[in-house]
């Protein structure tokens, strides 16, 4: 659209071009409205996805037991979170293992875990320090937009860690300890 406008403006003015100018303006307005509607729809979709994922976490490298049924996986994850390493009273309502997308990948992959409440999820996050020395990782279940934002902030995270600064993540938000307080750093403003 911008190129069309530049071509119309750069060429010598003629009667037909003057007549076409209102049409160009109308098209520009229409494109602008469509862009705004698209951004608004993407935001609404992301908000709905965040609500669906509010009680979910991702376990990375959770060991796989042979022929694991969904019920068995839920039980094993529940024992790990409650009685095992993490020792919380969180209630696991569902656990689903995602298939490895890379051919030849033998890692256990990811397990999406859903808790009964958001409070249960918070309990597990507070206990995640107990995973030290264990190969299992724990993250929020992020929407594609949140994943994009976190990916954009990753270089800033590495830079802060290289400088010896304390960092932490809350979903897609990177917090860096500056002085006495934590400051949120957003890299991707267009995401």
Coordinates of C-alpha atoms in Angstrom, one line a residue:
X1 CA 0.0 0.0 0.0
X2 CA 2.8 2.4 0.9
X3 CA 4.5 1.7 -2.4
X4 CA 1.4 2.5 -4.3
X5 CA 1.0 5.8 -2.5
X6 CA 4.7 6.7 -3.2
X7 CA 4.3 5.9 -6.9
X8 CA 1.2 8.0 -7.1
X9 CA 2.8 10.9 -5.3
X10 CA 6.1 10.8 -7.2
X11 CA 4.6 10.7 -10.7
X12 CA 3.6 13.9 -12.4
X13 CA 0.2 15.1 -11.4
X14 CA -2.5 14.5 -14.0
X15 CA -6.3 14.7 -13.8
X16 CA -6.7 11.0 -13.5
X17 CA -4.2 10.9 -10.6
X18 CA -6.1 13.6 -8.8
X19 CA -9.3 11.7 -9.4
X20 CA -7.7 8.5 -8.0
X21 CA -6.4 10.2 -4.8
X22 CA -9.7 9.8 -2.9
X23 CA -9.8 6.1 -3.9
X24 CA -6.2 5.7 -2.6
X25 CA -7.1 7.4 0.7
X26 CA -10.2 5.1 1.1
X27 CA -8.0 2.0 0.5
X28 CA -5.5 3.2 3.0
X29 CA -8.2 3.7 5.6
X30 CA -9.7 0.3 4.9
X31 CA -6.2 -1.4 5.2
X32 CA -5.6 0.4 8.5
X33 CA -9.0 -0.7 9.9
X34 CA -8.3 -4.3 8.8
X35 CA -4.8 -4.2 10.5
X36 CA -6.4 -2.9 13.7
X37 CA -9.1 -5.6 13.6
X38 CA -6.4 -8.3 13.0
X39 CA -4.4 -7.1 16.0
X40 CA -7.5 -7.0 18.2
X41 CA -8.5 -10.5 17.1
X42 CA -5.0 -11.8 17.9
X43 CA -5.1 -10.2 21.3
X44 CA -8.5 -11.8 22.1
X45 CA -7.3 -15.2 20.9
X46 CA -4.2 -14.9 23.1
X47 CA -6.2 -13.9 26.1
X48 CA -8.6 -16.9 25.7
X49 CA -5.6 -19.2 25.3
X50 CA -4.0 -17.8 28.5
X51 CA -7.2 -18.5 30.4
X52 CA -7.3 -22.1 29.2
X53 CA -3.6 -22.5 30.2
X54 CA -3.9 -20.7 33.6
X55 CA -3.8 -24.0 35.6
X56 CA -1.2 -25.8 33.4
X57 CA 2.6 -26.2 33.6
X58 CA 5.1 -28.0 31.3
X59 CA 7.4 -30.6 32.8
X60 CA 10.6 -31.0 30.7
X61 CA 12.6 -34.2 30.6
X62 CA 10.1 -36.1 32.8
X63 CA 11.1 -39.8 32.7
X64 CA 8.9 -42.0 30.5
X65 CA 7.8 -45.4 31.8
X66 CA 7.5 -48.0 29.1
X67 CA 3.9 -48.2 27.8
X68 CA 2.5 -45.3 29.7
X69 CA -1.3 -44.8 29.7
X70 CA -2.8 -41.4 30.4
X71 CA -4.0 -42.6 33.7
X72 CA -0.6 -44.0 34.7
X73 CA 1.1 -40.8 33.6
X74 CA -1.3 -38.7 35.7
X75 CA -0.6 -40.9 38.8
X76 CA 3.2 -40.8 38.3
X77 CA 3.2 -37.0 37.9
X78 CA 0.9 -36.6 40.9
X79 CA 3.2 -38.7 43.0
X80 CA 6.2 -36.7 41.8
X81 CA 4.6 -33.4 42.6
X82 CA 2.9 -34.4 45.9
X83 CA 4.8 -37.2 47.6
X84 CA 8.0 -37.4 45.7
X85 CA 10.6 -34.7 45.1
X86 CA 8.4 -31.6 45.3
X87 CA 6.3 -32.5 48.4
X88 CA 3.3 -30.3 47.8
X89 CA -0.4 -30.9 48.4
X90 CA -1.3 -29.8 44.8
X91 CA -3.9 -31.9 43.0
X92 CA -3.1 -33.0 39.4
X93 CA -6.2 -33.3 37.3
X94 CA -4.6 -34.2 34.0
X95 CA -1.2 -35.1 32.5
X96 CA -0.5 -35.4 28.8
X97 CA 2.8 -36.3 27.2
X98 CA 3.6 -34.5 24.0
X99 CA 5.3 -36.5 21.2
X100 CA 8.8 -35.5 20.2
X101 CA 8.7 -33.5 16.9
X102 CA 12.3 -34.1 16.0
X103 CA 13.1 -37.4 14.2
X104 CA 15.5 -39.5 16.2
X105 CA 15.0 -37.5 19.4
X106 CA 15.2 -39.9 22.4
X107 CA 14.6 -37.4 25.2
X108 CA 11.5 -38.0 27.3
X109 CA 9.9 -34.8 25.8
X110 CA 7.3 -32.6 27.4
X111 CA 4.4 -33.3 29.8
X112 CA 1.6 -30.8 30.1
X113 CA 0.2 -31.0 33.6
X114 CA -3.1 -29.5 34.6
X115 CA -3.9 -28.7 38.3
X116 CA -7.2 -28.5 40.0
X117 CA -6.7 -24.8 40.8
X118 CA -4.3 -21.9 40.0
X119 CA -3.4 -22.0 43.7
X120 CA -2.1 -25.6 43.2
X121 CA 0.0 -24.4 40.3
X122 CA 1.5 -21.6 42.4
X123 CA 2.3 -24.2 45.2
X124 CA 4.3 -26.3 42.7
X125 CA 6.1 -23.2 41.4
X126 CA 7.1 -22.2 44.9
X127 CA 8.5 -25.8 45.4
X128 CA 10.4 -25.9 42.2
X129 CA 13.7 -25.1 44.0
X130 CA 13.4 -28.8 45.1
X131 CA 14.1 -29.8 41.5
X132 CA 17.8 -28.7 41.8
X133 CA 20.1 -31.5 40.9
X134 CA 17.2 -33.2 39.0
X135 CA 17.1 -33.2 35.2
X136 CA 13.3 -32.3 35.3
X137 CA 12.4 -28.7 34.5
X138 CA 9.2 -26.8 35.2
X139 CA 7.8 -23.9 33.1
X140 CA 4.5 -22.2 32.5
X141 CA 2.4 -23.5 29.6
X142 CA 2.8 -20.5 27.3
X143 CA 0.7 -19.4 24.3
X144 CA 2.4 -19.0 21.0
X145 CA 2.5 -15.2 21.5
X146 CA 4.0 -15.6 24.9
X147 CA 6.6 -18.0 23.5
X148 CA 7.5 -15.3 20.9
X149 CA 7.9 -12.7 23.6
X150 CA 10.0 -14.9 25.8
X151 CA 12.2 -15.8 22.8
X152 CA 12.7 -12.1 22.0
X153 CA 13.8 -11.4 25.6
X154 CA 16.2 -14.4 25.7
X155 CA 19.3 -12.4 24.5
X156 CA 18.6 -9.8 27.3
X157 CA 18.4 -12.7 29.8
X158 CA 21.7 -14.2 28.7
X159 CA 23.3 -10.7 28.8
X160 CA 22.1 -10.1 32.4
X161 CA 23.3 -13.5 33.6
X162 CA 26.7 -12.9 32.0
X163 CA 26.9 -9.7 34.0
X164 CA 26.2 -11.7 37.2
X165 CA 22.7 -10.1 37.7
X166 CA 19.9 -12.1 39.3
X167 CA 17.0 -12.9 36.9
X168 CA 13.7 -14.6 37.0
X169 CA 10.9 -15.4 34.6
X170 CA 7.1 -15.1 35.2
X171 CA 5.5 -16.6 32.1
X172 CA 6.9 -14.5 29.2
X173 CA 8.1 -11.6 31.4
X174 CA 11.8 -11.3 32.2
X175 CA 12.6 -9.7 35.6
X176 CA 16.1 -8.5 36.4
X177 CA 17.2 -7.5 39.9
X178 CA 18.4 -3.9 39.7
X179 CA 19.4 -2.4 43.0
X180 CA 16.8 -3.3 45.6
X181 CA 14.0 -4.2 43.3
X182 CA 13.0 -6.3 40.3
X183 CA 12.5 -4.6 37.0
X184 CA 10.5 -6.2 34.2
X185 CA 12.2 -6.1 30.8
X186 CA 10.1 -6.4 27.6
X187 CA 12.0 -6.7 24.4
X188 CA 9.2 -7.5 21.9
X189 CA 6.8 -4.5 21.9
X190 CA 5.1 -5.5 18.6
X191 CA 4.3 -9.1 19.8

